[in-house]
mmCIF file of C-alpha atoms in Angstrom:
data_model
loop_
_atom_site.group_PDB
_atom_site.id
_atom_site.type_symbol
_atom_site.label_atom_id
_atom_site.label_comp_id
_atom_site.label_asym_id
_atom_site.label_seq_id
_atom_site.Cartn_x
_atom_site.Cartn_y
_atom_site.Cartn_z
ATOM 1 C CA UNK A 1 0.000 0.000 0.000
ATOM 2 C CA UNK A 2 1.354 3.394 -0.942
ATOM 3 C CA UNK A 3 2.416 5.705 1.888
ATOM 4 C CA UNK A 4 1.121 9.307 2.008
ATOM 5 C CA UNK A 5 4.520 10.485 0.766
ATOM 6 C CA UNK A 6 4.363 8.213 -2.267
ATOM 7 C CA UNK A 7 0.811 9.316 -2.999
ATOM 8 C CA UNK A 8 1.988 12.922 -2.929
ATOM 9 C CA UNK A 9 4.813 12.044 -5.270
ATOM 10 C CA UNK A 10 2.354 10.468 -7.704
ATOM 11 C CA UNK A 11 0.237 13.649 -7.725
ATOM 12 C CA UNK A 12 3.326 15.787 -8.215
ATOM 13 C CA UNK A 13 4.607 13.685 -11.104
ATOM 14 C CA UNK A 14 1.293 14.046 -12.959
ATOM 15 C CA UNK A 15 1.612 17.819 -12.809
ATOM 16 C CA UNK A 16 5.232 17.917 -14.004
ATOM 17 C CA UNK A 17 6.424 18.797 -17.508
ATOM 18 C CA UNK A 18 7.047 15.603 -19.482
ATOM 19 C CA UNK A 19 10.840 16.049 -19.572
ATOM 20 C CA UNK A 20 10.992 15.765 -15.762
ATOM 21 C CA UNK A 21 8.610 12.850 -15.268
ATOM 22 C CA UNK A 22 11.102 10.088 -15.959
ATOM 23 C CA UNK A 23 13.565 11.390 -13.341
ATOM 24 C CA UNK A 24 10.786 11.891 -10.817
ATOM 25 C CA UNK A 25 9.480 8.345 -11.350
ATOM 26 C CA UNK A 26 12.953 6.914 -10.745
ATOM 27 C CA UNK A 27 13.327 8.948 -7.568
ATOM 28 C CA UNK A 28 9.902 7.817 -6.322
ATOM 29 C CA UNK A 29 10.748 4.201 -7.074
ATOM 30 C CA UNK A 30 14.058 4.497 -5.189
ATOM 31 C CA UNK A 31 12.189 5.950 -2.208
ATOM 32 C CA UNK A 32 9.807 2.973 -2.238
ATOM 33 C CA UNK A 33 12.698 0.501 -2.367
ATOM 34 C CA UNK A 34 14.484 2.057 0.614
ATOM 35 C CA UNK A 35 11.481 2.756 2.826
ATOM 36 C CA UNK A 36 8.719 0.238 2.152
ATOM 37 C CA UNK A 37 10.068 -2.936 0.557
ATOM 38 C CA UNK A 38 11.002 -6.015 2.576
ATOM 39 C CA UNK A 39 14.589 -7.134 2.921
ATOM 40 C CA UNK A 40 15.542 -10.043 0.651
ATOM 41 C CA UNK A 41 16.110 -13.556 1.959
ATOM 42 C CA UNK A 42 19.723 -14.685 1.981
ATOM 43 C CA UNK A 43 21.762 -17.840 2.584
ATOM 44 C CA UNK A 44 19.111 -20.111 1.114
ATOM 45 C CA UNK A 45 21.213 -23.148 0.203
ATOM 46 C CA UNK A 46 20.080 -26.021 2.496
ATOM 47 C CA UNK A 47 22.567 -26.950 5.226
ATOM 48 C CA UNK A 48 22.856 -28.648 8.594
ATOM 49 C CA UNK A 49 24.880 -27.883 11.714
ATOM 50 C CA UNK A 50 27.373 -30.669 12.395
ATOM 51 C CA UNK A 51 29.435 -29.045 15.166
ATOM 52 C CA UNK A 52 29.240 -26.086 17.570
ATOM 53 C CA UNK A 53 31.643 -24.245 19.836
ATOM 54 C CA UNK A 54 30.499 -21.193 21.773
ATOM 55 C CA UNK A 55 28.765 -18.995 19.145
ATOM 56 C CA UNK A 56 30.439 -20.715 16.195
ATOM 57 C CA UNK A 57 28.729 -23.306 14.008
ATOM 58 C CA UNK A 58 30.125 -25.632 11.386
ATOM 59 C CA UNK A 59 27.680 -26.176 8.531
ATOM 60 C CA UNK A 60 27.663 -28.914 5.967
ATOM 61 C CA UNK A 61 25.707 -27.989 2.838
ATOM 62 C CA UNK A 62 23.271 -30.529 1.458
ATOM 63 C CA UNK A 63 24.706 -32.064 -1.731
ATOM 64 C CA UNK A 64 22.749 -31.366 -4.895
ATOM 65 C CA UNK A 65 24.291 -34.298 -6.774
ATOM 66 C CA UNK A 66 26.646 -37.226 -6.266
ATOM 67 C CA UNK A 67 30.001 -36.340 -4.762
ATOM 68 C CA UNK A 68 32.473 -36.107 -7.643
ATOM 69 C CA UNK A 69 35.605 -35.079 -5.728
ATOM 70 C CA UNK A 70 37.208 -36.844 -2.779
ATOM 71 C CA UNK A 71 38.586 -33.711 -1.094
ATOM 72 C CA UNK A 72 36.009 -31.662 0.879
ATOM 73 C CA UNK A 73 36.302 -27.880 1.142
ATOM 74 C CA UNK A 74 36.008 -25.812 4.326
ATOM 75 C CA UNK A 75 35.089 -22.125 3.903
ATOM 76 C CA UNK A 76 36.456 -19.705 6.508
ATOM 77 C CA UNK A 77 35.221 -16.124 6.602
ATOM 78 C CA UNK A 78 36.415 -13.039 8.490
ATOM 79 C CA UNK A 79 35.385 -11.856 11.957
ATOM 80 C CA UNK A 80 33.582 -8.951 10.243
ATOM 81 C CA UNK A 81 30.062 -9.057 8.730
ATOM 82 C CA UNK A 82 28.391 -12.415 8.135
ATOM 83 C CA UNK A 83 29.531 -15.280 5.912
ATOM 84 C CA UNK A 84 26.345 -15.543 3.854
ATOM 85 C CA UNK A 85 28.111 -13.335 1.290
ATOM 86 C CA UNK A 86 29.413 -16.715 0.090
ATOM 87 C CA UNK A 87 25.802 -17.884 -0.374
ATOM 88 C CA UNK A 88 23.923 -14.660 -0.973
ATOM 89 C CA UNK A 89 21.221 -15.751 -3.391
ATOM 90 C CA UNK A 90 20.467 -18.616 -5.818
ATOM 91 C CA UNK A 91 22.369 -18.093 -9.042
ATOM 92 C CA UNK A 92 24.884 -15.852 -7.296
ATOM 93 C CA UNK A 93 26.352 -18.142 -4.664
ATOM 94 C CA UNK A 94 29.850 -19.621 -4.492
ATOM 95 C CA UNK A 95 28.483 -22.357 -2.221
ATOM 96 C CA UNK A 96 25.777 -23.299 -4.725
ATOM 97 C CA UNK A 97 28.316 -23.306 -7.554
ATOM 98 C CA UNK A 98 30.697 -25.658 -5.739
ATOM 99 C CA UNK A 99 27.853 -28.015 -4.849
ATOM 100 C CA UNK A 100 26.731 -28.118 -8.471
ATOM 101 C CA UNK A 101 30.256 -29.168 -9.432
ATOM 102 C CA UNK A 102 30.112 -32.081 -7.013
ATOM 103 C CA UNK A 103 32.193 -30.755 -4.107
ATOM 104 C CA UNK A 104 31.474 -31.553 -0.464
ATOM 105 C CA UNK A 105 31.140 -28.056 1.059
ATOM 106 C CA UNK A 106 31.433 -26.919 4.689
ATOM 107 C CA UNK A 107 31.331 -23.422 6.232
ATOM 108 C CA UNK A 108 32.650 -22.203 9.575
ATOM 109 C CA UNK A 109 30.292 -19.454 10.796
ATOM 110 C CA UNK A 110 31.714 -17.498 13.757
ATOM 111 C CA UNK A 111 28.277 -16.386 14.919
ATOM 112 C CA UNK A 112 27.636 -13.093 16.686
ATOM 113 C CA UNK A 113 29.938 -12.374 19.660
ATOM 114 C CA UNK A 114 28.380 -11.056 22.859
ATOM 115 C CA UNK A 115 29.878 -8.882 25.588
ATOM 116 C CA UNK A 116 31.068 -12.071 27.273
ATOM 117 C CA UNK A 117 33.321 -12.753 24.246
ATOM 118 C CA UNK A 118 35.350 -9.535 24.421
ATOM 119 C CA UNK A 119 38.339 -11.510 25.735
ATOM 120 C CA UNK A 120 38.441 -13.790 22.682
ATOM 121 C CA UNK A 121 41.790 -13.593 20.906
ATOM 122 C CA UNK A 122 42.980 -14.538 17.450
ATOM 123 C CA UNK A 123 44.846 -17.311 19.259
ATOM 124 C CA UNK A 124 41.513 -18.906 20.176
ATOM 125 C CA UNK A 125 40.211 -18.886 16.616
ATOM 126 C CA UNK A 126 43.489 -20.052 15.055
ATOM 127 C CA UNK A 127 44.429 -22.698 17.637
ATOM 128 C CA UNK A 128 41.018 -24.003 18.735
ATOM 129 C CA UNK A 129 38.152 -23.205 16.384
ATOM 130 C CA UNK A 130 39.639 -23.681 12.897
ATOM 131 C CA UNK A 131 41.615 -26.853 13.768
ATOM 132 C CA UNK A 132 38.625 -28.510 15.430
ATOM 133 C CA UNK A 133 36.376 -27.571 12.512
ATOM 134 C CA UNK A 134 38.933 -29.010 10.079
ATOM 135 C CA UNK A 135 39.121 -32.279 12.030
ATOM 136 C CA UNK A 136 35.321 -32.476 12.102
ATOM 137 C CA UNK A 137 35.188 -32.014 8.319
ATOM 138 C CA UNK A 138 37.702 -34.839 7.855
ATOM 139 C CA UNK A 139 35.727 -37.178 10.124
ATOM 140 C CA UNK A 140 32.355 -36.285 8.658
ATOM 141 C CA UNK A 141 33.492 -36.594 5.041
ATOM 142 C CA UNK A 142 35.693 -39.649 5.696
ATOM 143 C CA UNK A 143 38.275 -37.992 3.443
ATOM 144 C CA UNK A 144 42.052 -38.378 3.810
ATOM 145 C CA UNK A 145 42.663 -34.628 3.310
ATOM 146 C CA UNK A 146 40.838 -31.345 2.832
ATOM 147 C CA UNK A 147 40.853 -27.973 1.094
ATOM 148 C CA UNK A 148 40.394 -24.694 2.955
ATOM 149 C CA UNK A 149 39.195 -21.443 1.388
ATOM 150 C CA UNK A 150 39.715 -18.248 3.390
ATOM 151 C CA UNK A 151 38.078 -15.006 2.292
ATOM 152 C CA UNK A 152 39.353 -11.580 3.392
ATOM 153 C CA UNK A 153 40.618 -11.691 6.983
ATOM 154 C CA UNK A 154 39.509 -15.315 7.065
ATOM 155 C CA UNK A 155 42.321 -16.105 4.650
ATOM 156 C CA UNK A 156 44.900 -14.274 6.746
ATOM 157 C CA UNK A 157 43.804 -16.293 9.778
ATOM 158 C CA UNK A 158 43.822 -19.474 7.684
ATOM 159 C CA UNK A 159 47.442 -18.870 6.667
ATOM 160 C CA UNK A 160 48.476 -18.711 10.341
ATOM 161 C CA UNK A 161 46.388 -21.818 11.072
ATOM 162 C CA UNK A 162 48.000 -23.753 8.223
ATOM 163 C CA UNK A 163 51.509 -22.683 9.229
ATOM 164 C CA UNK A 164 50.962 -23.841 12.817
ATOM 165 C CA UNK A 165 49.162 -27.108 12.032
ATOM 166 C CA UNK A 166 51.291 -28.935 9.503
ATOM 167 C CA UNK A 167 50.191 -32.176 11.160
ATOM 168 C CA UNK A 168 46.770 -31.749 9.531
ATOM 169 C CA UNK A 169 46.334 -33.126 5.983
ATOM 170 C CA UNK A 170 45.629 -29.806 4.265
ATOM 171 C CA UNK A 171 45.942 -30.497 0.557
ATOM 172 C CA UNK A 172 44.740 -27.218 -0.980
ATOM 173 C CA UNK A 173 44.567 -23.638 0.256
ATOM 174 C CA UNK A 174 42.595 -20.920 -1.521
ATOM 175 C CA UNK A 175 43.016 -17.329 -0.389
ATOM 176 C CA UNK A 176 40.528 -14.806 -1.738
ATOM 177 C CA UNK A 177 41.426 -11.108 -1.335
ATOM 178 C CA UNK A 178 43.317 -11.805 1.902
ATOM 179 C CA UNK A 179 46.028 -9.359 3.050
ATOM 180 C CA UNK A 180 49.400 -10.711 4.185
ATOM 181 C CA UNK A 181 51.781 -7.745 3.930
ATOM 182 C CA UNK A 182 50.702 -4.671 5.905
ATOM 183 C CA UNK A 183 53.697 -2.417 5.181
ATOM 184 C CA UNK A 184 51.575 -0.336 2.784
ATOM 185 C CA UNK A 185 47.869 -0.383 3.614
ATOM 186 C CA UNK A 186 46.892 2.880 1.960
ATOM 187 C CA UNK A 187 44.521 5.045 3.970
ATOM 188 C CA UNK A 188 44.187 2.321 6.598
ATOM 189 C CA UNK A 189 47.778 3.098 7.533
ATOM 190 C CA UNK A 190 46.876 6.725 8.250
ATOM 191 C CA UNK A 191 43.670 5.845 10.104
ATOM 192 C CA UNK A 192 45.356 3.238 12.307
ATOM 193 C CA UNK A 193 48.745 4.883 12.855
ATOM 194 C CA UNK A 194 49.581 4.336 16.532
ATOM 195 C CA UNK A 195 50.573 8.005 16.842
ATOM 196 C CA UNK A 196 46.953 9.018 16.246
ATOM 197 C CA UNK A 197 44.762 5.994 16.969
ATOM 198 C CA UNK A 198 44.635 4.982 20.635
ATOM 199 C CA UNK A 199 43.988 1.292 20.132
ATOM 200 C CA UNK A 200 44.155 0.296 23.791
ATOM 201 C CA UNK A 201 41.738 3.019 24.839
ATOM 202 C CA UNK A 202 39.265 1.990 22.129
ATOM 203 C CA UNK A 203 39.304 -1.678 23.178
ATOM 204 C CA UNK A 204 39.380 -1.002 26.936
ATOM 205 C CA UNK A 205 36.455 1.414 26.623
ATOM 206 C CA UNK A 206 34.254 -0.449 24.162
ATOM 207 C CA UNK A 207 35.057 -4.102 24.866
ATOM 208 C CA UNK A 208 33.828 -5.499 21.573
ATOM 209 C CA UNK A 209 34.287 -3.106 18.669
ATOM 210 C CA UNK A 210 30.855 -2.133 17.260
ATOM 211 C CA UNK A 211 30.170 -3.104 13.641
ATOM 212 C CA UNK A 212 29.167 0.491 12.890
ATOM 213 C CA UNK A 213 32.705 1.647 13.759
ATOM 214 C CA UNK A 214 34.285 -0.911 11.449
ATOM 215 C CA UNK A 215 31.822 -0.161 8.639
ATOM 216 C CA UNK A 216 32.465 3.578 8.968
ATOM 217 C CA UNK A 217 36.219 3.035 8.745
ATOM 218 C CA UNK A 218 35.883 0.872 5.638
ATOM 219 C CA UNK A 219 33.599 3.383 3.949
ATOM 220 C CA UNK A 220 35.956 6.271 4.717
ATOM 221 C CA UNK A 221 38.502 4.707 2.355
ATOM 222 C CA UNK A 222 36.276 6.025 -0.460
ATOM 223 C CA UNK A 223 33.686 8.211 1.295
ATOM 224 C CA UNK A 224 31.807 9.661 -1.678
ATOM 225 C CA UNK A 225 31.625 6.307 -3.454
ATOM 226 C CA UNK A 226 30.630 4.362 -0.331
ATOM 227 C CA UNK A 227 28.288 6.746 1.489
ATOM 228 C CA UNK A 228 26.467 8.333 -1.434
ATOM 229 C CA UNK A 229 27.310 6.216 -4.466
ATOM 230 C CA UNK A 230 24.889 3.345 -3.775
ATOM 231 C CA UNK A 231 21.912 5.704 -3.487
ATOM 232 C CA UNK A 232 22.824 7.812 -6.504
ATOM 233 C CA UNK A 233 23.116 4.623 -8.534
ATOM 234 C CA UNK A 234 19.832 3.326 -7.136
ATOM 235 C CA UNK A 235 17.976 6.460 -8.240
ATOM 236 C CA UNK A 236 19.543 6.207 -11.679
ATOM 237 C CA UNK A 237 18.661 2.506 -12.122
ATOM 238 C CA UNK A 238 15.619 2.090 -9.897
ATOM 239 C CA UNK A 239 13.421 0.925 -12.780
ATOM 240 C CA UNK A 240 15.779 -1.969 -13.539
ATOM 241 C CA UNK A 241 14.339 -4.732 -11.350
ATOM 242 C CA UNK A 242 17.336 -7.042 -11.760
ATOM 243 C CA UNK A 243 19.655 -4.293 -10.550
ATOM 244 C CA UNK A 244 17.305 -3.459 -7.669
ATOM 245 C CA UNK A 245 17.320 -7.058 -6.445
ATOM 246 C CA UNK A 246 21.137 -7.141 -6.439
ATOM 247 C CA UNK A 247 21.288 -3.729 -4.767
ATOM 248 C CA UNK A 248 18.990 -4.818 -1.948
ATOM 249 C CA UNK A 249 20.989 -7.999 -1.373
ATOM 250 C CA UNK A 250 24.280 -6.113 -1.148
ATOM 251 C CA UNK A 251 22.930 -3.370 1.103
ATOM 252 C CA UNK A 252 21.479 -5.976 3.457
ATOM 253 C CA UNK A 253 24.837 -7.731 3.793
ATOM 254 C CA UNK A 254 26.863 -4.515 4.175
ATOM 255 C CA UNK A 255 24.560 -3.341 6.983
ATOM 256 C CA UNK A 256 24.500 -6.741 8.686
ATOM 257 C CA UNK A 257 27.694 -6.330 10.694
ATOM 258 C CA UNK A 258 28.697 -8.107 13.888
ATOM 259 C CA UNK A 259 30.826 -6.962 16.852
ATOM 260 C CA UNK A 260 34.559 -7.647 16.627
ATOM 261 C CA UNK A 261 35.798 -9.316 19.851
ATOM 262 C CA UNK A 262 37.932 -6.707 21.606
ATOM 263 C CA UNK A 263 41.119 -8.686 22.251
ATOM 264 C CA UNK A 264 41.097 -10.149 18.748
ATOM 265 C CA UNK A 265 40.700 -6.626 17.372
ATOM 266 C CA UNK A 266 43.611 -5.415 19.503
ATOM 267 C CA UNK A 267 45.814 -8.137 18.001
ATOM 268 C CA UNK A 268 44.537 -7.615 14.471
ATOM 269 C CA UNK A 269 45.325 -3.903 14.468
ATOM 270 C CA UNK A 270 48.566 -3.974 16.481
ATOM 271 C CA UNK A 271 50.230 -7.161 15.190
ATOM 272 C CA UNK A 272 49.141 -6.817 11.577
ATOM 273 C CA UNK A 273 48.368 -3.208 10.615
ATOM 274 C CA UNK A 274 50.710 -1.421 12.992
ATOM 275 C CA UNK A 275 53.633 -3.865 13.279
ATOM 276 C CA UNK A 276 53.277 -6.102 10.177
ATOM 277 C CA UNK A 277 54.384 -9.192 12.071
ATOM 278 C CA UNK A 278 52.928 -11.938 9.859
ATOM 279 C CA UNK A 279 54.942 -11.469 6.673
ATOM 280 C CA UNK A 280 58.058 -10.614 8.711
ATOM 281 C CA UNK A 281 57.915 -13.903 10.607
ATOM 282 C CA UNK A 282 57.415 -12.178 13.964
ATOM 283 C CA UNK A 283 53.794 -13.094 14.711
ATOM 284 C CA UNK A 284 53.294 -15.267 17.777
ATOM 285 C CA UNK A 285 50.135 -17.248 18.450
ATOM 286 C CA UNK A 286 50.051 -18.872 21.886
ATOM 287 C CA UNK A 287 53.777 -18.571 22.148
ATOM 288 C CA UNK A 288 54.461 -20.176 18.762
ATOM 289 C CA UNK A 289 56.075 -18.267 15.918
ATOM 290 C CA UNK A 290 54.018 -18.288 12.723
ATOM 291 C CA UNK A 291 56.403 -19.229 9.915
ATOM 292 C CA UNK A 292 54.638 -19.141 6.563
ATOM 293 C CA UNK A 293 57.445 -21.295 5.133
ATOM 294 C CA UNK A 294 55.765 -24.200 6.933
ATOM 295 C CA UNK A 295 52.961 -24.046 4.370
ATOM 296 C CA UNK A 296 53.473 -26.680 1.676
ATOM 297 C CA UNK A 297 49.898 -27.175 0.439
ATOM 298 C CA UNK A 298 48.827 -26.305 -3.101
ATOM 299 C CA UNK A 299 47.871 -22.612 -3.191
ATOM 300 C CA UNK A 300 45.506 -20.494 -5.266
ATOM 301 C CA UNK A 301 45.902 -16.863 -4.201
ATOM 302 C CA UNK A 302 43.242 -14.521 -5.636
ATOM 303 C CA UNK A 303 43.524 -10.731 -5.622
ATOM 304 C CA UNK A 304 41.136 -8.092 -6.988
ATOM 305 C CA UNK A 305 42.474 -5.219 -9.080
ATOM 306 C CA UNK A 306 40.014 -2.671 -7.641
ATOM 307 C CA UNK A 307 40.346 -3.811 -4.035
ATOM 308 C CA UNK A 308 41.160 -0.980 -1.603
ATOM 309 C CA UNK A 309 40.694 -3.167 1.506
ATOM 310 C CA UNK A 310 43.198 -5.903 0.585
ATOM 311 C CA UNK A 311 45.232 -4.327 -2.193
ATOM 312 C CA UNK A 312 46.876 -6.646 -4.747
ATOM 313 C CA UNK A 313 50.414 -6.078 -3.457
ATOM 314 C CA UNK A 314 49.264 -7.070 0.049
ATOM 315 C CA UNK A 315 47.807 -10.297 -1.328
ATOM 316 C CA UNK A 316 50.658 -11.183 -3.691
ATOM 317 C CA UNK A 317 53.243 -11.015 -0.885
ATOM 318 C CA UNK A 318 52.243 -14.507 0.236
ATOM 319 C CA UNK A 319 53.691 -16.128 -2.865
ATOM 320 C CA UNK A 320 57.344 -15.740 -1.868
ATOM 321 C CA UNK A 321 56.681 -16.494 1.796
ATOM 322 C CA UNK A 322 55.459 -20.107 1.470
ATOM 323 C CA UNK A 323 57.206 -23.372 0.556
ATOM 324 C CA UNK A 324 54.447 -24.647 -1.734
ATOM 325 C CA UNK A 325 55.606 -25.953 -5.092
ATOM 326 C CA UNK A 326 52.157 -25.762 -6.688
ATOM 327 C CA UNK A 327 51.111 -22.141 -6.183
ATOM 328 C CA UNK A 328 49.241 -19.730 -8.438
ATOM 329 C CA UNK A 329 48.513 -16.014 -8.081
ATOM 330 C CA UNK A 330 45.444 -14.771 -9.916
ATOM 331 C CA UNK A 331 44.543 -11.089 -10.309
ATOM 332 C CA UNK A 332 40.876 -10.656 -11.218
ATOM 333 C CA UNK A 333 39.331 -7.427 -12.514
ATOM 334 C CA UNK A 334 36.928 -7.017 -9.591
ATOM 335 C CA UNK A 335 36.654 -5.357 -6.196
ATOM 336 C CA UNK A 336 36.854 -6.759 -2.663
ATOM 337 C CA UNK A 337 33.187 -7.800 -2.614
ATOM 338 C CA UNK A 338 32.451 -8.139 -6.322
ATOM 339 C CA UNK A 339 35.081 -10.886 -6.382
ATOM 340 C CA UNK A 340 32.434 -13.136 -4.810
ATOM 341 C CA UNK A 341 29.092 -11.503 -5.729
ATOM 342 C CA UNK A 342 27.937 -10.174 -9.077
ATOM 343 C CA UNK A 343 28.281 -10.989 -12.784
ATOM 344 C CA UNK A 344 32.101 -11.135 -12.781
ATOM 345 C CA UNK A 345 32.120 -13.406 -9.756
ATOM 346 C CA UNK A 346 29.790 -15.840 -11.514
ATOM 347 C CA UNK A 347 31.690 -15.707 -14.811
ATOM 348 C CA UNK A 348 35.277 -15.510 -13.541
ATOM 349 C CA UNK A 349 35.816 -16.127 -9.828
ATOM 350 C CA UNK A 350 33.639 -19.205 -9.425
ATOM 351 C CA UNK A 351 35.066 -21.069 -12.459
ATOM 352 C CA UNK A 352 38.616 -20.062 -11.477
ATOM 353 C CA UNK A 353 38.137 -21.691 -8.077
ATOM 354 C CA UNK A 354 36.155 -24.657 -9.372
ATOM 355 C CA UNK A 355 38.575 -25.536 -12.184
ATOM 356 C CA UNK A 356 41.633 -25.180 -9.949
ATOM 357 C CA UNK A 357 40.086 -27.311 -7.203
ATOM 358 C CA UNK A 358 38.816 -30.000 -9.545
ATOM 359 C CA UNK A 359 42.356 -30.806 -10.719
ATOM 360 C CA UNK A 360 43.584 -31.068 -7.129
ATOM 361 C CA UNK A 361 40.702 -32.803 -5.348
ATOM 362 C CA UNK A 362 41.049 -36.359 -6.656
#
């Protein structure tokens, strides 16, 4: 049912000169989309929980056909936003694509941390959660080895996990827009410079870091594009229903942030952004040095040319730091999110991952 504002718009449009009516209709339609339409459903691929720890859940997706590849794949996302970006909507879902190609697919969902989780550290995720999820995948799938795909920060954490757990049969590692070298982080470096950003005060005051704070920081990398761009584009293309559906899906995910556990955030900013310990071999997790040379698994390392969150040079740095003999760096013409959602993701990213995995999952 039309709101009074929309009814007024309709009256106004009728009285306008014809050359203005098209613009006014698009603006009215954009207003309807933002204010009255329901949010889209997301993460629709059927799945079951096969393991839990605290807020985290390990999902196994229901196969859509016979299993064609022996090696299962575990998806690991970041501690920011929610992992359904990997399964946003039918026809635009990496999970759905891998299932259709006959892979056995699992996802580690961190859940939503509460105030009681502010003491959680990266150590806990890297030494407890990811290893136990990996072992559960191996038991559940009855496979001799597994593949792990880490997206964004999830890939950075996965690299530390793999380096510290060479006893696990990790056959393939896929990193998707994951930063490893933090010596040049662009505007992040200015925002997070320890001379200006009081990290300890932020964590000690807030406990968990609110998702709004993280989202604001990410958007400030390109403020005009990120704050106003989506709405300008919506007005311009509001009569294109296919675009509108994609726009609503993306805006839902972007706004669906979760708190970042305080102690993990303290480590993430200090050890990575401020002191660049990972690539320099100085990172310690529970007293153990993280040496990326311990990684010998097959590697597909994907960067995005328009990524300002994990810039290509930050991603590519991994290639010389590992001992893997079978390793490939792939630069795709996408952005940090469009690498996994959108037309280029469907046409380029998904087949790149699927083809690479198929050859190495026998």
